[in-house]
Short mmCIF file of C-alpha atoms in Angstrom, two decimals:
data_model
loop_
_atom_site.label_atom_id
_atom_site.label_comp_id
_atom_site.label_asym_id
_atom_site.label_seq_id
_atom_site.Cartn_x
_atom_site.Cartn_y
_atom_site.Cartn_z
CA MET A 1357 -0.01 0.01 -0.07
CA SER A 1358 1.50 3.35 -1.02
CA PRO A 1359 2.08 6.31 1.42
CA LYS A 1360 -0.44 8.48 -0.52
CA LEU A 1361 -3.28 6.10 0.64
CA TYR A 1362 -2.09 6.49 4.01
CA LEU A 1363 -2.04 10.28 3.80
CA VAL A 1364 -5.56 10.00 2.73
CA LEU A 1365 -6.49 7.87 5.67
CA VAL A 1366 -5.02 10.60 7.78
CA LEU A 1367 -7.07 13.31 6.22
CA LEU A 1368 -10.20 11.22 6.69
CA ALA A 1369 -9.28 10.59 10.46
CA LEU A 1370 -8.92 14.58 10.68
CA GLY A 1371 -12.14 15.05 8.81
CA ALA A 1372 -14.03 12.62 11.43
CA TYR A 1373 -12.55 14.56 14.42
CA LEU A 1374 -13.78 17.88 12.80
CA PHE A 1375 -17.27 16.23 12.33
CA TRP A 1376 -17.09 15.24 16.07
CA LEU A 1377 -16.33 18.66 17.05
CA THR A 1378 -19.01 20.27 15.01
CA ARG A 1379 -21.78 17.49 15.61
CA GLU A 1380 -23.70 19.64 17.93
CA GLN A 1381 -24.05 22.54 15.37
CA LEU A 1382 -24.94 19.70 12.68
CA ALA A 1383 -27.64 18.06 14.77
CA ALA A 1384 -28.83 22.07 15.67
CA MET A 1385 -28.79 22.65 11.96
CA GLN A 1386 -30.99 19.55 11.29
CA THR A 1387 -33.46 20.27 14.14
CA LYS A 1388 -33.75 23.83 12.89
CA ARG A 1389 -34.64 22.49 9.48
CA LYS A 1390 -36.96 20.02 10.58
CA GLY A 1391 -38.63 22.84 12.70
CA ILE A 1392 -38.79 25.06 9.81
CA ALA A 1393 -40.55 22.53 7.69
CA TYR A 1394 -43.13 21.61 10.53
CA GLY A 1395 -43.84 25.67 11.01
CA ASN A 1396 -44.35 26.14 7.29
CA ALA A 1397 -46.69 23.12 6.84
CA VAL A 1398 -48.58 24.38 10.23
CA MET A 1399 -48.93 27.77 8.83
CA ALA A 1400 -50.19 26.95 5.25
CA ALA A 1401 -52.87 24.50 6.83
CA VAL A 1402 -53.97 27.00 9.50
CA GLU A 1403 -54.30 29.84 6.69
CA THR A 1404 -56.45 27.70 4.51
CA HIS A 1405 -58.81 26.51 7.24
CA PHE A 1406 -58.56 29.47 10.05
CA VAL A 1407 -62.27 30.27 9.87
CA GLU A 1408 -63.52 26.76 10.22
CA LEU A 1409 -60.46 25.98 13.16
CA LYS A 1410 -61.87 29.34 14.78
CA ASP A 1411 -65.27 27.93 14.83
CA LYS A 1412 -64.72 24.70 16.07
CA SER A 1413 -62.34 26.04 18.89
CA VAL A 1414 -65.60 27.61 20.24
CA PHE A 1415 -68.41 25.24 19.42
CA LEU A 1416 -66.38 22.00 20.44
CA VAL A 1417 -65.31 23.39 23.78
CA GLU A 1418 -68.32 22.84 26.39
CA ASP A 1419 -68.72 24.57 29.57
CA LYS A 1420 -70.27 22.04 32.07
CA GLY A 1421 -70.64 25.03 34.60
CA TYR A 1422 -68.61 25.43 38.25
CA GLN A 1423 -65.51 26.28 36.10
CA VAL A 1424 -65.51 22.88 34.56
CA VAL A 1425 -64.53 23.05 30.55
CA ASP A 1426 -64.91 19.77 28.42
CA ASP A 1427 -62.33 20.43 25.46
CA SER A 1428 -61.88 16.72 24.73
CA LYS A 1429 -63.81 17.04 21.30
CA TRP A 1430 -61.84 20.00 20.34
CA LYS A 1431 -58.19 18.18 21.31
CA ALA A 1432 -59.65 15.43 19.13
CA GLU A 1433 -60.49 17.64 16.23
CA LEU A 1434 -56.99 19.06 16.60
CA ASP A 1435 -55.22 15.48 16.42
CA LYS A 1436 -57.57 14.68 13.39
CA PHE A 1437 -56.70 18.02 11.52
CA LEU A 1438 -52.66 17.46 12.35
CA SER A 1439 -53.10 13.93 11.03
CA LEU A 1440 -55.07 14.48 7.90
CA ILE A 1441 -53.93 17.84 6.93
CA VAL A 1442 -50.53 18.84 8.48
CA ARG A 1443 -48.73 15.50 8.64
CA PRO A 1444 -48.70 14.41 5.10
CA LYS A 1445 -46.75 17.66 4.09
CA VAL A 1446 -43.94 16.54 6.37
CA LYS A 1447 -44.00 13.01 6.53
CA GLY A 1448 -40.30 12.90 5.18
CA PHE A 1449 -39.01 14.14 8.21
CA ILE A 1450 -40.92 11.66 10.43
CA ARG A 1451 -39.23 8.29 10.99
CA THR A 1452 -39.15 7.21 14.46
CA PRO A 1453 -41.73 7.44 17.23
CA ALA A 1454 -39.53 10.08 18.92
CA ASP A 1455 -40.08 12.04 15.80
CA GLU A 1456 -43.72 11.55 15.88
CA ALA A 1457 -44.07 12.93 19.22
CA VAL A 1458 -41.87 16.04 18.60
CA PHE A 1459 -44.16 16.82 15.46
CA HIS A 1460 -47.28 16.55 17.49
CA GLN A 1461 -46.23 18.61 20.46
CA PHE A 1462 -44.72 21.49 18.13
CA ALA A 1463 -47.73 21.42 15.56
CA THR A 1464 -50.20 21.50 18.49
CA THR A 1465 -48.57 24.45 20.25
CA MET A 1466 -48.19 26.46 17.27
CA LEU A 1467 -51.36 25.77 16.08
CA LEU A 1468 -53.04 27.03 19.22
CA GLN A 1469 -50.83 29.85 19.08
CA LEU A 1470 -51.95 31.00 15.76
CA LEU A 1471 -55.51 30.50 16.72
CA GLU A 1472 -55.26 32.94 19.68
CA GLY A 1473 -56.18 36.22 17.62
CA ASP A 1474 -59.48 36.87 15.58
CA ILE A 1475 -57.48 37.22 12.40
CA PHE A 1476 -54.80 35.01 10.77
CA PRO A 1477 -51.42 36.42 11.99
CA ARG A 1478 -49.68 36.44 8.39
CA GLN A 1479 -46.42 37.98 9.51
CA PHE A 1480 -45.79 34.93 12.22
CA PRO A 1481 -42.09 34.69 12.39
CA VAL A 1482 -41.90 30.95 11.45
CA GLU A 1483 -38.17 30.34 11.46
CA GLU A 1484 -37.56 32.32 14.84
CA TYR A 1485 -40.32 30.12 16.68
CA ALA A 1486 -38.87 27.06 15.15
CA ALA A 1487 -35.32 27.75 16.18
CA GLY A 1488 -36.13 27.10 19.84
CA ALA A 1489 -39.49 25.27 19.89
CA ILE A 1490 -37.63 21.63 19.26
CA GLN A 1491 -35.12 20.50 21.63
CA PRO A 1492 -34.94 16.76 20.86
CA ALA A 1493 -32.49 14.86 23.06
CA GLY A 1494 -29.55 12.88 21.81
CA GLU A 1495 -29.64 14.25 18.28
CA ALA A 1496 -25.73 14.81 18.35
CA LYS A 1497 -25.20 11.36 19.46
CA LYS A 1498 -27.38 9.70 16.65
CA LEU A 1499 -25.06 11.67 14.18
CA LEU A 1500 -21.96 10.60 15.56
CA PHE A 1501 -22.77 7.03 16.14
CA PRO A 1502 -23.04 5.87 12.28
CA ALA A 1503 -19.77 7.96 11.43
CA ARG A 1504 -17.65 6.01 14.06
CA TRP A 1505 -19.08 2.78 12.80
CA PHE A 1506 -18.13 3.80 9.25
CA PHE A 1507 -14.64 4.84 10.32
CA SER A 1508 -14.14 1.66 12.41
CA ILE A 1509 -15.06 -0.71 9.66
CA LEU A 1510 -12.95 1.45 7.07
CA PHE A 1511 -9.98 0.93 9.47
CA VAL A 1512 -10.49 -2.87 10.19
CA ALA A 1513 -10.78 -3.30 6.27
CA VAL A 1514 -7.52 -1.61 5.87
CA ALA A 1515 -5.96 -3.73 8.51
CA VAL A 1516 -7.03 -7.01 6.88
CA TYR A 1517 -5.84 -5.57 3.38
CA THR A 1518 -2.34 -4.63 5.10
CA ALA A 1519 -1.94 -8.12 6.79
CA PHE A 1520 -2.03 -9.94 3.51
CA HIS A 1521 0.19 -7.61 1.48
CA HIS A 1522 2.61 -5.57 3.87
CA GLY A 1523 2.76 -7.54 7.07
CA TRP A 1524 1.46 -8.12 10.66
CA LEU A 1525 2.71 -4.91 12.43
CA ALA A 1526 1.14 -2.56 10.00
CA ALA A 1527 -2.00 -4.49 10.10
CA LEU A 1528 -2.02 -4.68 14.03
CA LEU A 1529 -1.54 -0.88 14.21
CA MET A 1530 -4.60 -0.04 11.79
CA LEU A 1531 -6.51 -2.77 13.74
CA ILE A 1532 -5.80 -0.61 17.08
CA ALA A 1533 -6.97 2.46 15.26
CA GLY A 1534 -10.25 0.51 14.14
CA LEU A 1535 -10.84 -0.39 17.60
CA VAL A 1536 -10.24 2.97 19.23
CA ILE A 1537 -12.99 4.62 17.19
CA ASN A 1538 -15.51 1.76 17.33
CA PRO A 1539 -18.82 3.02 19.14
CA LEU A 1540 -19.08 0.04 21.25
CA THR A 1541 -15.50 0.25 22.58
CA HIS A 1542 -16.00 4.09 22.82
CA GLN A 1543 -19.04 3.35 25.08
CA LYS A 1544 -17.34 0.87 27.38
CA ALA A 1545 -14.40 3.01 27.79
CA VAL A 1546 -16.60 6.01 28.85
CA GLN A 1547 -18.39 3.76 31.17
CA ARG A 1548 -15.22 2.70 32.97
CA ALA A 1549 -13.31 5.99 32.70
CA PRO A 1550 -15.39 9.05 32.39
CA TRP A 1551 -12.03 10.87 31.40
CA TYR A 1552 -12.13 9.18 28.39
CA ASN A 1553 -14.72 11.17 26.60
CA ARG A 1554 -13.10 14.45 27.87
CA TYR A 1555 -9.86 13.63 26.33
CA ASN A 1556 -11.21 12.39 23.17
CA LEU A 1557 -9.16 14.85 21.23
CA GLY A 1558 -5.87 13.63 22.83
CA LEU A 1559 -6.69 10.01 21.53
CA TRP A 1560 -7.51 11.16 18.02
CA VAL A 1561 -3.89 12.73 17.94
CA ALA A 1562 -2.44 9.45 19.35
CA LEU A 1563 -4.46 7.95 16.45
CA ASN A 1564 -3.16 10.20 13.74
CA ILE A 1565 0.53 9.62 15.26
CA VAL A 1566 -0.16 5.89 14.48
CA LEU A 1567 -1.14 6.57 11.14
CA LEU A 1568 1.93 8.54 10.53
CA ALA A 1569 4.09 5.79 11.80
CA ASN A 1570 2.47 3.53 9.45
CA ILE A 1571 3.45 5.81 6.49
CA SER A 1572 7.18 5.95 7.77
CA PHE A 1573 6.74 1.89 7.91
CA PHE A 1574 5.40 1.31 4.39
CA GLN A 1575 7.70 4.16 2.99
CA HIS A 1576 10.79 1.65 4.20
CA ALA A 1577 8.61 -1.40 2.87
CA GLN A 1578 8.31 0.26 -0.35
CA ALA A 1579 11.84 0.92 -0.82
CA VAL A 1580 12.72 -2.83 0.18
CA PHE A 1581 10.28 -3.76 -2.55
CA ASP A 1582 11.80 -1.54 -4.96
CA GLU A 1583 15.16 -2.71 -4.13
CA ARG A 1584 13.82 -6.41 -4.65
CA GLN A 1585 12.46 -5.54 -8.18
CA ALA A 1586 15.73 -4.16 -9.25
CA LEU A 1587 17.36 -7.13 -8.26
CA LEU A 1588 14.83 -9.06 -10.20
CA THR A 1589 15.19 -6.99 -13.06
CA GLU A 1590 18.97 -7.59 -13.17
CA GLN A 1591 18.43 -11.03 -12.73
CA GLN A 1592 15.99 -11.12 -15.78
CA LYS A 1593 18.73 -9.22 -17.88
CA GLN A 1594 21.44 -11.93 -16.83
CA ARG A 1595 19.03 -14.54 -17.96
CA ALA A 1596 18.33 -13.14 -21.30
CA THR A 1597 22.01 -12.58 -22.03
CA GLU A 1598 22.88 -16.29 -21.22
CA GLN A 1599 20.10 -17.31 -23.71
CA GLN A 1600 21.32 -15.07 -26.31
CA ARG A 1601 24.97 -16.47 -25.55
CA ALA A 1602 23.37 -20.09 -25.75
CA ALA A 1603 21.42 -19.28 -28.93
CA GLU A 1604 24.75 -17.99 -30.62
CA GLN A 1605 26.50 -20.98 -29.45
CA ARG A 1606 23.70 -23.29 -31.26
CA ARG A 1607 24.07 -21.17 -34.33
CA VAL A 1608 27.94 -21.65 -34.65
CA ASP A 1609 27.50 -25.46 -33.93
CA ALA A 1610 24.79 -25.70 -36.43
CA GLU A 1611 27.27 -23.65 -39.15
CA GLN A 1612 30.12 -25.89 -38.25
CA THR A 1613 27.40 -29.06 -38.34
CA ARG A 1614 26.54 -27.69 -41.80
CA LEU A 1615 30.09 -27.29 -43.00
CA ALA A 1616 31.03 -30.53 -42.00
CA ALA A 1617 28.18 -32.02 -43.91
CA GLU A 1618 28.93 -30.24 -47.16
CA ALA A 1619 32.63 -31.29 -47.00
CA GLN A 1620 31.38 -34.94 -46.63
CA ALA A 1621 29.16 -34.38 -49.56
CA ALA A 1622 31.72 -32.92 -51.55
CA SER A 1623 34.04 -35.68 -50.97
CA LEU A 1624 31.37 -38.59 -51.52
CA PHE A 1625 30.32 -36.74 -55.10
CA ALA A 1626 34.21 -36.78 -55.91
CA ALA A 1627 34.41 -40.53 -55.18
CA LYS A 1628 31.10 -41.47 -57.10
CA ARG A 1629 30.76 -38.62 -59.48
CA LEU A 1630 29.71 -40.49 -62.69
CA GLU A 1631 27.02 -42.52 -60.74
CA ILE A 1632 25.48 -39.70 -58.77
CA LEU A 1633 25.11 -37.82 -62.14
CA ASP A 1634 23.80 -40.93 -63.97
CA SER A 1635 21.13 -41.27 -61.15
CA LEU A 1636 20.02 -37.92 -61.25
CA SER A 1637 19.73 -37.87 -65.18
CA HIS A 1638 17.66 -40.92 -64.89
CA ALA A 1639 15.26 -39.52 -62.26
CA ILE A 1640 14.77 -36.17 -64.27
CA GLN A 1641 14.33 -38.14 -67.75
CA GLU A 1642 11.73 -40.44 -65.76
CA GLU A 1643 10.14 -37.55 -64.09
CA ARG A 1644 10.70 -38.87 -60.59
CA PHE A 1645 11.25 -35.16 -59.42
CA THR A 1646 11.04 -36.16 -55.87
CA ASP A 1647 14.18 -38.47 -56.09
CA ALA A 1648 15.86 -35.75 -58.17
CA SER A 1649 15.40 -33.06 -55.77
CA ALA A 1650 16.47 -35.43 -52.92
CA ILE A 1651 19.87 -35.69 -54.65
CA MET A 1652 20.31 -32.38 -55.68
CA ASP A 1653 19.54 -31.15 -51.99
CA GLU A 1654 22.22 -33.67 -50.73
CA TYR A 1655 24.94 -32.24 -53.07
CA SER A 1656 23.61 -28.62 -53.23
CA ALA A 1657 26.83 -27.34 -51.89
CA VAL A 1658 28.89 -29.06 -54.55
CA SER A 1659 30.20 -26.87 -57.49
CA ASP A 1660 30.17 -29.12 -60.59
CA SER A 1661 29.33 -27.86 -64.36
CA ASP A 1662 27.52 -31.08 -65.18
CA LEU A 1663 25.49 -31.13 -61.79
CA VAL A 1664 24.42 -27.31 -62.69
CA ALA A 1665 23.44 -28.45 -66.27
CA LEU A 1666 21.16 -31.17 -64.61
CA LYS A 1667 19.76 -28.83 -62.15
CA SER A 1668 18.33 -26.39 -65.19
CA GLU A 1669 17.08 -29.34 -67.05
CA TYR A 1670 15.22 -30.39 -63.61
CA ARG A 1671 13.81 -27.09 -63.63
CA LEU A 1672 12.58 -27.05 -67.19
CA LYS A 1673 11.33 -30.50 -66.93
CA LYS A 1674 9.46 -30.11 -63.84
CA GLU A 1675 8.01 -26.90 -65.30
CA ALA A 1676 6.89 -28.27 -68.17
CA PHE A 1677 5.44 -31.32 -66.15
CA GLU A 1678 3.46 -28.96 -64.00
CA ALA A 1679 2.28 -27.19 -66.87
CA ARG A 1680 0.69 -30.46 -68.46
CA GLU A 1681 -0.73 -31.36 -65.29
CA ALA A 1682 -2.36 -27.98 -65.09
CA ALA A 1683 -3.76 -28.08 -68.56
CA VAL A 1684 -5.03 -31.74 -67.99
CA LYS A 1685 -6.51 -30.42 -64.82
CA ALA A 1686 -8.17 -27.42 -66.31
CA GLU A 1687 -9.52 -29.45 -69.30
CA ARG A 1688 -11.08 -32.08 -66.86
CA ASP A 1689 -12.42 -29.27 -65.01
CA ARG A 1690 -13.95 -27.67 -67.88
CA GLN A 1691 -15.49 -31.05 -69.11
CA GLU A 1692 -16.83 -31.67 -65.83
CA ASN A 1693 -18.38 -28.14 -66.09
CA TYR A 1694 -19.83 -29.12 -69.43
CA THR A 1695 -21.39 -32.27 -67.97
CA ALA A 1696 -22.80 -30.16 -65.28
CA ARG A 1697 -24.41 -27.48 -67.24
CA ILE A 1698 -25.52 -28.87 -70.50
CA ARG A 1699 -28.58 -30.85 -70.02
CA ASP A 1700 -28.78 -34.68 -71.18
CA TYR A 1701 -31.59 -33.72 -73.46
CA ALA A 1702 -30.22 -30.37 -74.98
CA ILE A 1703 -28.24 -32.18 -78.00
CA ASP A 1704 -30.31 -34.94 -78.86
CA GLU A 1705 -28.92 -36.71 -82.23
CA TYR A 1706 -30.59 -36.07 -85.51
CA THR A 1707 -31.97 -39.33 -86.61
CA PRO A 1708 -33.94 -40.16 -89.99
CA ALA A 1709 -36.72 -41.42 -87.96
CA GLN A 1710 -37.13 -38.24 -85.85
CA TYR A 1711 -35.90 -35.79 -88.43
CA PRO A 1712 -36.57 -37.05 -91.95
CA THR A 1713 -36.61 -33.79 -93.79
CA LEU A 1714 -33.44 -32.16 -91.71
CA THR A 1715 -31.13 -35.56 -92.47
CA ALA A 1716 -32.18 -35.89 -95.93
CA LYS A 1717 -31.01 -32.22 -96.49
CA TYR A 1718 -27.77 -32.29 -94.62
CA ARG A 1719 -27.04 -35.78 -95.17
CA SER A 1720 -23.35 -35.23 -96.29
CA ARG A 1721 -22.71 -32.97 -93.20
CA LEU A 1722 -24.56 -34.58 -90.13
CA ALA A 1723 -21.60 -35.56 -88.50
CA GLU A 1724 -20.11 -32.01 -88.64
CA ILE A 1725 -23.52 -30.72 -87.64
CA GLU A 1726 -23.27 -32.96 -84.34
CA ASN A 1727 -19.78 -31.72 -83.66
CA PHE A 1728 -20.78 -27.99 -84.22
CA ARG A 1729 -23.80 -28.25 -81.69
CA ARG A 1730 -21.53 -29.61 -79.04
CA THR A 1731 -19.02 -26.90 -79.92
CA ALA A 1732 -21.65 -24.13 -79.84
CA ALA A 1733 -23.02 -25.52 -76.37
CA GLU A 1734 -19.60 -25.31 -74.89
CA ARG A 1735 -18.97 -22.01 -76.36
CA VAL A 1736 -22.15 -20.40 -74.73
CA ILE A 1737 -21.02 -21.97 -71.41
CA ASP A 1738 -17.52 -20.51 -71.65
CA SER A 1739 -18.88 -17.20 -72.38
CA GLY A 1740 -20.42 -16.76 -68.98
CA LYS A 1741 -23.86 -15.83 -70.51
CA CYS A 1742 -25.70 -18.88 -70.18
CA ASP A 1743 -26.17 -20.75 -66.99
CA TYR A 1744 -27.68 -24.04 -68.43
CA VAL A 1745 -28.01 -25.20 -71.89
CA GLU A 1746 -31.36 -26.39 -72.44
CA ASN A 1747 -31.35 -26.68 -76.22
CA VAL A 1748 -29.19 -26.65 -79.37
CA GLN A 1749 -30.62 -26.83 -82.78
CA LEU A 1750 -29.79 -26.02 -86.22
CA SER A 1751 -31.43 -22.79 -87.32
CA ASP A 1752 -34.01 -22.98 -90.28
CA GLU A 1753 -31.86 -20.22 -91.74
CA SER A 1754 -29.04 -22.78 -92.46
CA SER A 1755 -28.06 -23.88 -95.77
CA LEU A 1756 -25.83 -26.80 -96.82
CA GLN A 1757 -22.86 -24.38 -97.43
CA SER A 1758 -23.60 -22.13 -94.30
CA LEU A 1759 -24.75 -23.46 -91.17
CA LYS A 1760 -26.32 -21.53 -88.29
CA PHE A 1761 -27.45 -22.62 -84.83
CA PHE A 1762 -29.40 -21.33 -81.84
CA ILE A 1763 -28.88 -22.35 -78.22
CA ASP A 1764 -31.54 -21.61 -75.60
CA CYS A 1765 -30.39 -21.31 -72.06
CA ALA A 1766 -32.31 -21.68 -68.59
CA ASN A 1767 -31.88 -17.86 -67.97
CA GLU A 1768 -34.25 -17.34 -70.84
CA SER A 1769 -31.35 -16.03 -73.28
CA ARG A 1770 -31.18 -17.14 -76.99
CA ILE A 1771 -27.77 -17.06 -78.82
CA TYR A 1772 -27.29 -17.56 -82.52
CA LEU A 1773 -23.90 -18.65 -83.82
CA THR A 1774 -22.91 -19.40 -87.57
CA GLU A 1775 -20.68 -22.08 -88.68
CA ALA A 1776 -18.01 -19.39 -89.47
CA GLU A 1777 -18.48 -17.70 -86.01
CA LEU A 1778 -17.81 -21.14 -84.50
CA LYS A 1779 -14.50 -21.52 -86.47
CA SER A 1780 -13.34 -18.02 -86.03
CA GLY A 1781 -14.03 -17.68 -82.10
CA VAL A 1782 -15.75 -14.44 -82.29
CA GLU A 1783 -17.21 -13.06 -79.08
CA VAL A 1784 -20.57 -14.70 -78.06
CA ARG A 1785 -23.64 -12.27 -77.78
CA THR A 1786 -27.16 -12.91 -76.94
CA GLN A 1787 -30.28 -11.85 -78.79
CA ALA A 1788 -31.07 -9.37 -76.22
CA GLU A 1789 -27.76 -7.70 -76.61
CA ARG A 1790 -28.10 -7.76 -80.61
CA ALA A 1791 -31.80 -6.42 -80.13
CA TRP A 1792 -32.54 -2.89 -81.51
CA ASP A 1793 -32.35 0.14 -79.47
CA GLU A 1794 -36.09 0.88 -78.49
CA GLY A 1795 -35.67 4.54 -79.29
CA LYS A 1796 -34.25 3.56 -82.75
CA ALA A 1797 -37.11 1.11 -83.34
CA ILE A 1798 -39.56 3.76 -82.74
CA VAL A 1799 -38.62 6.05 -85.10
CA ALA A 1800 -37.89 3.37 -87.73
CA CYS A 1801 -41.65 2.18 -86.94
CA ARG A 1802 -42.99 5.89 -87.36
CA THR A 1803 -41.12 6.05 -90.82
CA MET A 1804 -42.41 2.57 -91.94
CA THR A 1805 -46.00 3.85 -90.85
CA LYS A 1806 -45.80 7.03 -92.68
CA GLN A 1807 -44.58 5.10 -95.78
CA SER A 1808 -47.59 2.74 -95.32
CA ALA A 1809 -50.39 5.50 -95.12
CA THR A 1810 -52.66 6.61 -97.95
CA ILE A 1811 -51.93 10.35 -97.18
CA PRO A 1812 -48.60 10.44 -95.02
CA SER A 1813 -48.82 13.95 -94.38
CA SER A 1814 -52.12 13.37 -92.42
CA VAL A 1815 -50.42 11.00 -90.07
CA ASN A 1816 -50.94 12.10 -86.51
CA PHE A 1817 -49.01 9.94 -83.85
CA HIS A 1818 -49.96 9.85 -80.11
CA SER A 1819 -46.78 10.39 -78.92
CA PHE A 1820 -47.47 10.11 -75.12
CA THR A 1821 -50.30 7.89 -74.56
CA GLY A 1822 -50.28 5.86 -77.76
CA THR A 1823 -46.38 4.69 -78.07
CA ARG A 1824 -45.07 1.53 -76.38
CA ALA A 1825 -42.08 -0.52 -77.13
CA SER A 1826 -40.90 -3.47 -75.58
CA THR A 1827 -38.07 -6.21 -75.89
CA ALA A 1828 -38.47 -9.85 -75.60
CA MET A 1829 -35.93 -11.44 -73.45
CA THR A 1830 -35.29 -14.82 -75.21
CA THR A 1831 -35.57 -13.84 -78.98
CA GLY A 1832 -34.43 -9.90 -78.80
CA ASN A 1833 -37.21 -9.11 -80.82
CA VAL A 1834 -38.49 -5.54 -80.17
CA GLU A 1835 -42.25 -4.89 -80.64
CA VAL A 1836 -43.45 -1.14 -81.23
CA LEU A 1837 -47.01 -0.06 -80.95
CA LEU A 1838 -48.14 3.27 -82.24
CA SER A 1839 -51.30 4.73 -82.15
CA PHE A 1840 -52.23 7.31 -85.02
CA ASP A 1841 -54.53 8.97 -87.04
CA ALA A 1842 -54.76 9.36 -90.50
CA LYS A 1843 -57.08 10.44 -93.46
CA ASN A 1844 -58.11 8.08 -96.01
CA VAL A 1845 -58.70 8.76 -99.70
CA PHE A 1846 -62.04 10.24 -98.84
CA GLY A 1847 -60.45 12.80 -96.45
CA THR A 1848 -62.07 10.99 -93.63
CA GLU A 1849 -59.59 10.85 -90.12
CA ILE A 1850 -59.73 7.27 -88.57
CA GLY A 1851 -57.68 5.97 -85.86
CA TYR A 1852 -55.31 3.26 -86.43
CA THR A 1853 -52.56 0.93 -84.62
CA ALA A 1854 -49.32 0.33 -86.10
CA ARG A 1855 -47.38 -2.84 -84.75
CA CYS A 1856 -43.89 -3.16 -85.88
CA ILE A 1857 -41.34 -6.10 -85.18
CA PHE A 1858 -37.75 -5.69 -85.41
CA GLU A 1859 -35.77 -9.01 -85.03
CA PRO A 1860 -32.11 -8.47 -84.11
CA ARG A 1861 -29.59 -7.55 -87.35
CA LYS A 1862 -32.61 -7.60 -89.53
CA GLN A 1863 -35.01 -4.94 -90.88
CA GLY A 1864 -38.37 -4.41 -89.26
CA SER A 1865 -42.00 -5.58 -90.30
CA ILE A 1866 -45.22 -3.48 -90.01
CA GLU A 1867 -48.90 -4.51 -89.50
CA ILE A 1868 -51.40 -1.75 -89.54
CA PHE A 1869 -55.24 -2.33 -88.20
CA LEU A 1870 -58.04 -0.27 -86.99
CA ARG A 1871 -57.87 0.84 -83.52
CA GLU A 1872 -60.68 -0.06 -81.42
#
């Protein structure tokens, strides 16, 4: 425990002594605050019910005659008034039966004094009246009692802590301090020695001297502890130096062992040079790279031109082998990917029984067509634009000299590939990517509409409400619907709807019909 903490304890002890000196004043302040609260509550209650109380003080007092007066009903009414009206306003100050009795006596006396006159005394000095009206016994002792217990428990707790960490002597001193201030010890000491209470100041001074002695003792203990810590740090430095020296010695031993092993390997290589080189060459040629690596590691420190040449050949041979293995693995992964993502039914073979017309027309190229279908499916998978191939068919636009295929995917994409595109390896594009721009399709449809009209100059398009364009996901066809009005040969204006279809990479077609 540091001296600073003991200095704090000394200050606490001095603060406790000052509290002991001023406990009478603190008790008086608390009593005055309680009296003012009682007085204000009585003042407010009486002011509100003054007339009623004044009347009851007259009507509830019965003159029995012969100078005998019965005021029991009036006293009962006073008790009722204090309990129901005044007491709820000050219940926070009433905690014990003694407080209840003090409140009742104070409130009764003040209430009767306020009712002495015929009018309510608005300038009644509440604070002056309350200052001397309450004189509870033992208030100062009540304040001192919990303070003694607090400091007693605090010093005992410090004594226990000190006993575990700093030694029994300091703990004993702190325990004595805790017992001196304990209220039970103090009460017994006062009973046996009346002078004890008179010379309490001297006891507190002695207590502070004990605490200062503790500070001195623990300063010495701290110095001893610091010295031990310094010694321990020095021992740790020595151990670290020894460990570093041992590590350096191990490194030197390892280097010597390595040099000895290299010298032995060089001697063995010189004795069996041709045999070693022949074994290494055979291992490289047979692609036994593990054996070759073991031989080269064993004679890594040997300087020989033929050995260096075989090491270069080893690296080239191993790189070529790894490249072949990587290519085989990539091809295997690719084929597995094709198998997983090309449906079993996507490339059904064209047979004369199922496709008589097609097989008759393309009899000379059926084998090529089947190969192209497989190639087309693999190309669209490689492009990343087709998740799963659902169908690969020969397009109706094909000819014997120029084949064309379409591929349908599970993600609703359709892709067209010609024979030339499959051979050249051009970029794969879906029909949606090849589709017309919808804005250009609308312009083209308007042009075609005017060209189809009987009187082109009379065509009036409904640009905002009658123009729609949409693109089909699979085919890439752009459909444009135009609502317009135009005059016929008789000059009558009629409503029409134009429907234009624009297939990818083709000119559009138009159909015009009467608007309903």
